[in-house]
């Protein structure tokens, strides 16, 4: 659940000041006959005179990039979300989402990042088990890339699946502005005919309300003296309230600014979620502006769903019998065919859906809920040769939710609840008031005061996650590792072994997960509602037998969330 007003403000087209744009195309966008999601709006890019300076123009159409060397340029632009709605955005290669990067399993990917933004930036490869030095965490694994500077990320893509990349420098703001894209690791024998990627997100179209746009300098961040954005609720924590978005009253925001004067998430005293995020998008478009997903009868179709926002979305695939074949890129064993069930996708999570195209017509893939923005999160699956739509949207209908703990077929797995572990650790997650500010805590402490999980290479680790917050979801993401989900609310998993890197805990829920410490480094473990992370809900997974070569630059303005 988002809890701080974001940067994103929708303005009527034509009233927007011109902002920098550009496009850097460095690779062939065809993928051997597979149709990938189509994003953005094409136009001739205009180069900027120097980094961070505005120029006219809109975002370009999203590309698919492959090959062993990829160029990404971070720059500002304008995104036409739908007719009459334009957003000032931050982009990779002048598109939102950024280019879809596709590599083959076993290939070494080399990504050259150039920063033409007014603020420092990094790239985190969400879910990809990269070497620690390539994880993109400012103040932990690298110094933030300054305006006008470049950085090279290079790593071997060993584990196939659906991943994504995003800025981890001041991520609470920079991801909110559009600095993200998909990263797909393909197997050599992939058999699907169509392969679409849909990235879900939320934006604000009503303005920022009452804000104190006070500017304060970005702190010089290292991992021992971090000054994170905190949220001041102006009252006691955890006041009882309904869990629905429509009943949450938030207002009176106090926000500092980024280098160019845009609002930066910092402090707040309550908010109305619907006025904050009242426009939902798929691949940077909303409603009728979303590209149709073209299929042909008899084809095998995959749809990769990625949640780049800070809210959960319940997705419904109409008219098809489908299977959920993977979560967070990791396969589900013998998944069963399902129809008319909702797939809940929390921030940071990914789900792969697959179906045989056997029901000609036009069918919705849509979010379900009662809030008005839900209506904009609809993609249309269109069979070739089918005219008109026989399908009807039913976004307010209450449908059963897929229970991933009971889905698929049980099989032998690496971990079990009753085995011996080298380390057992409990993370009690909560929403608290400390020193007049609302913070999000792990074991009653806010980062950087949270206790690190200390391991040695080869350790088997069991973690008990408990959400004690009364109203807040906490989608927890572990860097550099996959974990196996062993139980939910005290009940062992009944279906396929579930391997993930991001796991959502609703209020009152408890999960037990396990992983092997097999990737030495200094890794983050945090909530992927980045408002919660920036206000305290993150910690480290630290290998005691690992020595980093990273040297923190106190002038870099490192801000890991």
PDB file of C-alpha atoms in Angstrom, residues 75-329:
ATOM      1  CA  UNK A  75      16.953  11.109 -19.369  1.00  0.00           C
ATOM      2  CA  UNK A  76      13.779  13.137 -18.903  1.00  0.00           C
ATOM      3  CA  UNK A  77      10.838  13.164 -21.303  1.00  0.00           C
ATOM      4  CA  UNK A  78       7.034  13.404 -21.547  1.00  0.00           C
ATOM      5  CA  UNK A  79       4.752  10.354 -21.643  1.00  0.00           C
ATOM      6  CA  UNK A  80       1.335  10.478 -23.359  1.00  0.00           C
ATOM      7  CA  UNK A  81      -0.574   8.054 -21.159  1.00  0.00           C
ATOM      8  CA  UNK A  82      -3.873   8.534 -22.968  1.00  0.00           C
ATOM      9  CA  UNK A  83      -5.432  11.257 -25.122  1.00  0.00           C
ATOM     10  CA  UNK A  84      -5.301  14.512 -23.169  1.00  0.00           C
ATOM     11  CA  UNK A  85      -3.066  13.174 -20.398  1.00  0.00           C
ATOM     12  CA  UNK A  86       0.683  13.731 -20.434  1.00  0.00           C
ATOM     13  CA  UNK A  87       3.157  12.933 -17.652  1.00  0.00           C
ATOM     14  CA  UNK A  88       6.625  14.397 -17.167  1.00  0.00           C
ATOM     15  CA  UNK A  89       8.747  11.278 -16.724  1.00  0.00           C
ATOM     16  CA  UNK A  90      12.244   9.985 -16.224  1.00  0.00           C
ATOM     17  CA  UNK A  91      13.170   7.308 -18.727  1.00  0.00           C
ATOM     18  CA  UNK A  92      15.652   4.768 -19.921  1.00  0.00           C
ATOM     19  CA  UNK A  93      16.179   5.356 -23.662  1.00  0.00           C
ATOM     20  CA  UNK A  94      13.280   7.801 -23.801  1.00  0.00           C
ATOM     21  CA  UNK A  95      10.522   5.277 -23.127  1.00  0.00           C
ATOM     22  CA  UNK A  96       8.364   4.215 -20.175  1.00  0.00           C
ATOM     23  CA  UNK A  97       8.780   1.391 -19.513  1.00  0.00           C
ATOM     24  CA  UNK A  98      12.392   1.358 -20.651  1.00  0.00           C
ATOM     25  CA  UNK A  99      13.568  -1.096 -23.303  1.00  0.00           C
ATOM     26  CA  UNK A 100      12.807  -4.760 -22.775  1.00  0.00           C
ATOM     27  CA  UNK A 101      16.206  -6.437 -22.501  1.00  0.00           C
ATOM     28  CA  UNK A 102      16.295 -10.071 -23.635  1.00  0.00           C
ATOM     29  CA  UNK A 103      19.307 -12.339 -23.209  1.00  0.00           C
ATOM     30  CA  UNK A 104      19.796 -16.073 -23.618  1.00  0.00           C
ATOM     31  CA  UNK A 105      20.488 -18.248 -20.606  1.00  0.00           C
ATOM     32  CA  UNK A 106      24.244 -18.495 -20.102  1.00  0.00           C
ATOM     33  CA  UNK A 107      25.060 -15.292 -21.967  1.00  0.00           C
ATOM     34  CA  UNK A 108      27.064 -12.519 -20.361  1.00  0.00           C
ATOM     35  CA  UNK A 109      25.115  -9.268 -20.469  1.00  0.00           C
ATOM     36  CA  UNK A 110      26.981  -5.982 -20.668  1.00  0.00           C
ATOM     37  CA  UNK A 111      24.849  -2.892 -20.054  1.00  0.00           C
ATOM     38  CA  UNK A 112      26.332   0.576 -20.459  1.00  0.00           C
ATOM     39  CA  UNK A 113      24.420   3.143 -18.396  1.00  0.00           C
ATOM     40  CA  UNK A 114      24.782   6.826 -19.277  1.00  0.00           C
ATOM     41  CA  UNK A 115      23.165   9.387 -16.992  1.00  0.00           C
ATOM     42  CA  UNK A 116      21.632  12.477 -18.614  1.00  0.00           C
ATOM     43  CA  UNK A 117      19.340  13.183 -15.659  1.00  0.00           C
ATOM     44  CA  UNK A 118      19.790  16.092 -13.247  1.00  0.00           C
ATOM     45  CA  UNK A 119      20.184  13.647 -10.325  1.00  0.00           C
ATOM     46  CA  UNK A 120      22.410  10.610  -9.700  1.00  0.00           C
ATOM     47  CA  UNK A 121      21.041   7.204 -10.742  1.00  0.00           C
ATOM     48  CA  UNK A 122      21.798   3.449 -10.617  1.00  0.00           C
ATOM     49  CA  UNK A 123      20.255   0.246 -12.004  1.00  0.00           C
ATOM     50  CA  UNK A 124      19.201  -2.715  -9.849  1.00  0.00           C
ATOM     51  CA  UNK A 125      18.496  -6.028 -11.615  1.00  0.00           C
ATOM     52  CA  UNK A 126      15.438  -7.096  -9.642  1.00  0.00           C
ATOM     53  CA  UNK A 127      15.419 -10.847  -9.030  1.00  0.00           C
ATOM     54  CA  UNK A 128      18.541 -11.579 -11.090  1.00  0.00           C
ATOM     55  CA  UNK A 129      21.225 -13.313  -8.958  1.00  0.00           C
ATOM     56  CA  UNK A 130      24.031 -11.031 -10.093  1.00  0.00           C
ATOM     57  CA  UNK A 131      27.453 -10.693  -8.425  1.00  0.00           C
ATOM     58  CA  UNK A 132      27.211  -8.279  -5.511  1.00  0.00           C
ATOM     59  CA  UNK A 133      29.205  -5.526  -7.247  1.00  0.00           C
ATOM     60  CA  UNK A 134      26.572  -5.443 -10.034  1.00  0.00           C
ATOM     61  CA  UNK A 135      23.507  -5.127  -7.753  1.00  0.00           C
ATOM     62  CA  UNK A 136      23.212  -1.360  -8.244  1.00  0.00           C
ATOM     63  CA  UNK A 137      22.739  -0.256  -4.627  1.00  0.00           C
ATOM     64  CA  UNK A 138      24.223   3.192  -3.977  1.00  0.00           C
ATOM     65  CA  UNK A 139      26.296   3.318  -0.817  1.00  0.00           C
ATOM     66  CA  UNK A 140      26.388  -0.500  -0.647  1.00  0.00           C
ATOM     67  CA  UNK A 141      27.746  -1.902  -3.921  1.00  0.00           C
ATOM     68  CA  UNK A 142      28.570   1.238  -5.907  1.00  0.00           C
ATOM     69  CA  UNK A 143      28.464   5.008  -5.849  1.00  0.00           C
ATOM     70  CA  UNK A 144      25.510   6.556  -7.629  1.00  0.00           C
ATOM     71  CA  UNK A 145      26.217   7.492 -11.251  1.00  0.00           C
ATOM     72  CA  UNK A 146      26.446  11.280 -11.391  1.00  0.00           C
ATOM     73  CA  UNK A 147      24.851  13.455 -14.120  1.00  0.00           C
ATOM     74  CA  UNK A 148      26.970  13.231 -17.266  1.00  0.00           C
ATOM     75  CA  UNK A 149      28.762  10.088 -16.090  1.00  0.00           C
ATOM     76  CA  UNK A 150      28.516   6.405 -17.060  1.00  0.00           C
ATOM     77  CA  UNK A 151      28.726   2.968 -15.451  1.00  0.00           C
ATOM     78  CA  UNK A 152      29.059  -0.546 -16.889  1.00  0.00           C
ATOM     79  CA  UNK A 153      27.043  -3.458 -15.493  1.00  0.00           C
ATOM     80  CA  UNK A 154      28.298  -6.876 -16.580  1.00  0.00           C
ATOM     81  CA  UNK A 155      27.094 -10.285 -15.393  1.00  0.00           C
ATOM     82  CA  UNK A 156      26.229 -13.772 -16.615  1.00  0.00           C
ATOM     83  CA  UNK A 157      22.499 -14.493 -16.938  1.00  0.00           C
ATOM     84  CA  UNK A 158      22.372 -18.043 -15.581  1.00  0.00           C
ATOM     85  CA  UNK A 159      18.765 -18.403 -14.394  1.00  0.00           C
ATOM     86  CA  UNK A 160      15.983 -18.080 -17.004  1.00  0.00           C
ATOM     87  CA  UNK A 161      12.807 -16.211 -16.184  1.00  0.00           C
ATOM     88  CA  UNK A 162      10.953 -12.904 -15.949  1.00  0.00           C
ATOM     89  CA  UNK A 163      12.854 -10.132 -14.162  1.00  0.00           C
ATOM     90  CA  UNK A 164      12.991  -6.354 -14.304  1.00  0.00           C
ATOM     91  CA  UNK A 165      15.389  -3.502 -13.752  1.00  0.00           C
ATOM     92  CA  UNK A 166      14.908  -0.156 -12.032  1.00  0.00           C
ATOM     93  CA  UNK A 167      16.777   2.648 -10.370  1.00  0.00           C
ATOM     94  CA  UNK A 168      17.745   1.976  -6.758  1.00  0.00           C
ATOM     95  CA  UNK A 169      19.009   5.514  -6.159  1.00  0.00           C
ATOM     96  CA  UNK A 170      16.211   7.349  -4.310  1.00  0.00           C
ATOM     97  CA  UNK A 171      13.991   4.610  -5.724  1.00  0.00           C
ATOM     98  CA  UNK A 172      10.915   5.847  -3.885  1.00  0.00           C
ATOM     99  CA  UNK A 173      10.943   8.776  -6.294  1.00  0.00           C
ATOM    100  CA  UNK A 174      12.899   7.587  -9.330  1.00  0.00           C
ATOM    101  CA  UNK A 175      10.924   4.373  -9.867  1.00  0.00           C
ATOM    102  CA  UNK A 176       7.759   6.423  -9.415  1.00  0.00           C
ATOM    103  CA  UNK A 177       8.915   8.666 -12.272  1.00  0.00           C
ATOM    104  CA  UNK A 178       9.306   5.773 -14.709  1.00  0.00           C
ATOM    105  CA  UNK A 179      12.893   4.498 -14.385  1.00  0.00           C
ATOM    106  CA  UNK A 180      12.217   0.807 -14.961  1.00  0.00           C
ATOM    107  CA  UNK A 181      12.012  -1.866 -17.659  1.00  0.00           C
ATOM    108  CA  UNK A 182      11.812  -5.650 -18.120  1.00  0.00           C
ATOM    109  CA  UNK A 183      14.754  -8.053 -18.189  1.00  0.00           C
ATOM    110  CA  UNK A 184      14.006 -11.457 -19.706  1.00  0.00           C
ATOM    111  CA  UNK A 185      16.375 -14.432 -19.600  1.00  0.00           C
ATOM    112  CA  UNK A 186      15.299 -16.875 -22.310  1.00  0.00           C
ATOM    113  CA  UNK A 187      15.895 -20.599 -22.582  1.00  0.00           C
ATOM    114  CA  UNK A 188      17.259 -21.986 -25.825  1.00  0.00           C
ATOM    115  CA  UNK A 189      14.225 -24.239 -26.375  1.00  0.00           C
ATOM    116  CA  UNK A 190      11.355 -21.852 -25.594  1.00  0.00           C
ATOM    117  CA  UNK A 191       8.254 -23.113 -27.401  1.00  0.00           C
ATOM    118  CA  UNK A 192       5.770 -20.236 -27.197  1.00  0.00           C
ATOM    119  CA  UNK A 193       4.533 -18.497 -30.352  1.00  0.00           C
ATOM    120  CA  UNK A 194       3.703 -15.147 -28.725  1.00  0.00           C
ATOM    121  CA  UNK A 195       5.493 -13.699 -25.735  1.00  0.00           C
ATOM    122  CA  UNK A 196       4.100 -10.467 -24.262  1.00  0.00           C
ATOM    123  CA  UNK A 197       5.368  -8.491 -21.280  1.00  0.00           C
ATOM    124  CA  UNK A 198       2.956  -6.221 -19.391  1.00  0.00           C
ATOM    125  CA  UNK A 199       4.299  -3.855 -16.718  1.00  0.00           C
ATOM    126  CA  UNK A 200       1.711  -2.539 -14.265  1.00  0.00           C
ATOM    127  CA  UNK A 201       1.996   0.878 -12.591  1.00  0.00           C
ATOM    128  CA  UNK A 202       0.028   3.743 -11.000  1.00  0.00           C
ATOM    129  CA  UNK A 203       0.116   7.516 -11.538  1.00  0.00           C
ATOM    130  CA  UNK A 204      -1.539  10.688 -10.233  1.00  0.00           C
ATOM    131  CA  UNK A 205      -3.640  12.938 -12.473  1.00  0.00           C
ATOM    132  CA  UNK A 206      -5.197  15.391 -10.013  1.00  0.00           C
ATOM    133  CA  UNK A 207      -2.264  17.456  -8.770  1.00  0.00           C
ATOM    134  CA  UNK A 208      -0.238  17.368  -5.598  1.00  0.00           C
ATOM    135  CA  UNK A 209      -2.550  19.052  -3.132  1.00  0.00           C
ATOM    136  CA  UNK A 210      -1.152  20.916  -0.135  1.00  0.00           C
ATOM    137  CA  UNK A 211       2.630  20.532  -0.067  1.00  0.00           C
ATOM    138  CA  UNK A 212       5.530  22.227   1.587  1.00  0.00           C
ATOM    139  CA  UNK A 213       7.995  22.169  -1.315  1.00  0.00           C
ATOM    140  CA  UNK A 214      10.903  22.919   0.992  1.00  0.00           C
ATOM    141  CA  UNK A 215      14.246  21.953  -0.429  1.00  0.00           C
ATOM    142  CA  UNK A 216      16.886  20.273   1.628  1.00  0.00           C
ATOM    143  CA  UNK A 217      20.176  18.791   0.446  1.00  0.00           C
ATOM    144  CA  UNK A 218      20.510  15.102  -0.270  1.00  0.00           C
ATOM    145  CA  UNK A 219      22.508  13.541   2.535  1.00  0.00           C
ATOM    146  CA  UNK A 220      25.888  11.941   1.909  1.00  0.00           C
ATOM    147  CA  UNK A 221      24.923   8.344   2.377  1.00  0.00           C
ATOM    148  CA  UNK A 222      26.932   5.372   3.457  1.00  0.00           C
ATOM    149  CA  UNK A 223      25.611   2.335   5.278  1.00  0.00           C
ATOM    150  CA  UNK A 224      26.424   3.603   8.749  1.00  0.00           C
ATOM    151  CA  UNK A 225      24.924   7.091   8.744  1.00  0.00           C
ATOM    152  CA  UNK A 226      21.949   7.107   6.390  1.00  0.00           C
ATOM    153  CA  UNK A 227      19.252   9.765   6.532  1.00  0.00           C
ATOM    154  CA  UNK A 228      16.189   8.277   4.866  1.00  0.00           C
ATOM    155  CA  UNK A 229      12.972   9.965   3.884  1.00  0.00           C
ATOM    156  CA  UNK A 230      10.673   9.755   6.891  1.00  0.00           C
ATOM    157  CA  UNK A 231       6.911  10.159   7.026  1.00  0.00           C
ATOM    158  CA  UNK A 232       5.276  12.297   9.681  1.00  0.00           C
ATOM    159  CA  UNK A 233       1.690  11.223  10.278  1.00  0.00           C
ATOM    160  CA  UNK A 234       1.035  13.917  12.863  1.00  0.00           C
ATOM    161  CA  UNK A 235      -0.499  11.430  15.287  1.00  0.00           C
ATOM    162  CA  UNK A 236      -0.184   7.992  16.795  1.00  0.00           C
ATOM    163  CA  UNK A 237       0.638   5.021  14.604  1.00  0.00           C
ATOM    164  CA  UNK A 238      -1.850   2.388  13.554  1.00  0.00           C
ATOM    165  CA  UNK A 239      -5.144   4.145  14.182  1.00  0.00           C
ATOM    166  CA  UNK A 240      -7.914   1.640  13.446  1.00  0.00           C
ATOM    167  CA  UNK A 241      -9.387   2.180  10.002  1.00  0.00           C
ATOM    168  CA  UNK A 242     -10.911   0.236   7.146  1.00  0.00           C
ATOM    169  CA  UNK A 243      -8.492  -1.478   4.769  1.00  0.00           C
ATOM    170  CA  UNK A 244     -10.181  -0.164   1.646  1.00  0.00           C
ATOM    171  CA  UNK A 245      -8.370   2.525  -0.293  1.00  0.00           C
ATOM    172  CA  UNK A 246     -11.464   4.700  -0.533  1.00  0.00           C
ATOM    173  CA  UNK A 247     -11.730   5.153   3.242  1.00  0.00           C
ATOM    174  CA  UNK A 248      -8.142   6.217   3.807  1.00  0.00           C
ATOM    175  CA  UNK A 249      -7.835   9.935   4.428  1.00  0.00           C
ATOM    176  CA  UNK A 250      -4.444  11.389   3.604  1.00  0.00           C
ATOM    177  CA  UNK A 251      -3.638  15.029   3.115  1.00  0.00           C
ATOM    178  CA  UNK A 252      -1.307  17.811   4.223  1.00  0.00           C
ATOM    179  CA  UNK A 253       1.873  16.540   2.627  1.00  0.00           C
ATOM    180  CA  UNK A 254       5.305  17.923   3.478  1.00  0.00           C
ATOM    181  CA  UNK A 255       7.712  17.069   0.696  1.00  0.00           C
ATOM    182  CA  UNK A 256      11.251  18.064  -0.153  1.00  0.00           C
ATOM    183  CA  UNK A 257      12.424  18.290  -3.741  1.00  0.00           C
ATOM    184  CA  UNK A 258      14.752  16.738  -6.269  1.00  0.00           C
ATOM    185  CA  UNK A 259      17.516  18.679  -7.994  1.00  0.00           C
ATOM    186  CA  UNK A 260      15.172  20.141 -10.577  1.00  0.00           C
ATOM    187  CA  UNK A 261      12.535  21.135  -8.019  1.00  0.00           C
ATOM    188  CA  UNK A 262      10.135  18.209  -8.426  1.00  0.00           C
ATOM    189  CA  UNK A 263       8.467  16.933  -5.256  1.00  0.00           C
ATOM    190  CA  UNK A 264      10.315  14.231  -3.393  1.00  0.00           C
ATOM    191  CA  UNK A 265       8.583  11.809  -1.050  1.00  0.00           C
ATOM    192  CA  UNK A 266       9.468  12.750   2.503  1.00  0.00           C
ATOM    193  CA  UNK A 267       6.839  13.442   5.164  1.00  0.00           C
ATOM    194  CA  UNK A 268       3.080  13.354   5.290  1.00  0.00           C
ATOM    195  CA  UNK A 269       0.038  13.440   7.522  1.00  0.00           C
ATOM    196  CA  UNK A 270      -2.504  11.068   6.004  1.00  0.00           C
ATOM    197  CA  UNK A 271      -3.618  10.646   2.356  1.00  0.00           C
ATOM    198  CA  UNK A 272      -6.478   9.521   0.163  1.00  0.00           C
ATOM    199  CA  UNK A 273      -5.117   6.703  -1.988  1.00  0.00           C
ATOM    200  CA  UNK A 274      -7.595   7.360  -4.777  1.00  0.00           C
ATOM    201  CA  UNK A 275      -6.596  10.999  -5.173  1.00  0.00           C
ATOM    202  CA  UNK A 276      -2.925  10.072  -5.003  1.00  0.00           C
ATOM    203  CA  UNK A 277      -2.976   7.313  -7.604  1.00  0.00           C
ATOM    204  CA  UNK A 278      -6.041   7.728  -9.764  1.00  0.00           C
ATOM    205  CA  UNK A 279      -4.659   6.475 -13.081  1.00  0.00           C
ATOM    206  CA  UNK A 280      -3.463   2.896 -13.606  1.00  0.00           C
ATOM    207  CA  UNK A 281      -1.361   1.884 -16.599  1.00  0.00           C
ATOM    208  CA  UNK A 282      -0.120  -1.123 -18.522  1.00  0.00           C
ATOM    209  CA  UNK A 283       3.162  -0.460 -20.331  1.00  0.00           C
ATOM    210  CA  UNK A 284       2.780   3.288 -19.766  1.00  0.00           C
ATOM    211  CA  UNK A 285      -0.713   3.504 -21.281  1.00  0.00           C
ATOM    212  CA  UNK A 286      -4.209   3.538 -19.823  1.00  0.00           C
ATOM    213  CA  UNK A 287      -7.586   2.367 -21.090  1.00  0.00           C
ATOM    214  CA  UNK A 288      -8.111   2.337 -24.850  1.00  0.00           C
ATOM    215  CA  UNK A 289      -4.546   3.596 -25.408  1.00  0.00           C
ATOM    216  CA  UNK A 290      -3.113   0.224 -24.309  1.00  0.00           C
ATOM    217  CA  UNK A 291      -1.877  -1.806 -27.276  1.00  0.00           C
ATOM    218  CA  UNK A 292      -3.881  -4.903 -28.123  1.00  0.00           C
ATOM    219  CA  UNK A 293      -2.273  -8.311 -27.699  1.00  0.00           C
ATOM    220  CA  UNK A 294      -2.599 -10.008 -31.075  1.00  0.00           C
ATOM    221  CA  UNK A 295      -2.821 -13.816 -31.146  1.00  0.00           C
ATOM    222  CA  UNK A 296      -3.703 -16.430 -33.745  1.00  0.00           C
ATOM    223  CA  UNK A 297      -5.913 -19.440 -33.113  1.00  0.00           C
ATOM    224  CA  UNK A 298      -3.833 -22.482 -32.187  1.00  0.00           C
ATOM    225  CA  UNK A 299      -0.853 -20.515 -30.896  1.00  0.00           C
ATOM    226  CA  UNK A 300       0.746 -20.954 -27.502  1.00  0.00           C
ATOM    227  CA  UNK A 301       0.775 -17.584 -25.769  1.00  0.00           C
ATOM    228  CA  UNK A 302       2.722 -16.355 -22.755  1.00  0.00           C
ATOM    229  CA  UNK A 303       1.924 -13.139 -20.871  1.00  0.00           C
ATOM    230  CA  UNK A 304       4.547 -11.962 -18.401  1.00  0.00           C
ATOM    231  CA  UNK A 305       3.059  -9.684 -15.712  1.00  0.00           C
ATOM    232  CA  UNK A 306       5.406  -7.386 -13.762  1.00  0.00           C
ATOM    233  CA  UNK A 307       4.293  -5.003 -11.009  1.00  0.00           C
ATOM    234  CA  UNK A 308       6.549  -1.925 -11.057  1.00  0.00           C
ATOM    235  CA  UNK A 309       4.162   0.114  -8.894  1.00  0.00           C
ATOM    236  CA  UNK A 310       3.678   0.303  -5.143  1.00  0.00           C
ATOM    237  CA  UNK A 311       0.141  -1.153  -5.020  1.00  0.00           C
ATOM    238  CA  UNK A 312      -1.091  -4.722  -5.506  1.00  0.00           C
ATOM    239  CA  UNK A 313      -3.257  -5.474  -8.566  1.00  0.00           C
ATOM    240  CA  UNK A 314      -5.721  -8.353  -8.960  1.00  0.00           C
ATOM    241  CA  UNK A 315      -5.687  -9.445 -12.601  1.00  0.00           C
ATOM    242  CA  UNK A 316      -8.360 -11.443 -14.443  1.00  0.00           C
ATOM    243  CA  UNK A 317      -7.773 -13.132 -17.805  1.00  0.00           C
ATOM    244  CA  UNK A 318     -11.107 -13.468 -19.619  1.00  0.00           C
ATOM    245  CA  UNK A 319     -12.176 -16.223 -21.985  1.00  0.00           C
ATOM    246  CA  UNK A 320      -9.103 -18.449 -21.752  1.00  0.00           C
ATOM    247  CA  UNK A 321      -8.207 -21.551 -19.821  1.00  0.00           C
ATOM    248  CA  UNK A 322      -4.703 -20.734 -18.641  1.00  0.00           C
ATOM    249  CA  UNK A 323      -1.918 -21.817 -16.346  1.00  0.00           C
ATOM    250  CA  UNK A 324       0.366 -19.822 -14.071  1.00  0.00           C
ATOM    251  CA  UNK A 325       3.678 -21.325 -15.125  1.00  0.00           C
ATOM    252  CA  UNK A 326       6.102 -19.236 -13.065  1.00  0.00           C
ATOM    253  CA  UNK A 327       6.274 -16.756 -10.216  1.00  0.00           C
ATOM    254  CA  UNK A 328       9.213 -14.347  -9.934  1.00  0.00           C
ATOM    255  CA  UNK A 329      10.678 -16.147 -12.943  1.00  0.00           C
TER     256      UNK A 329
END
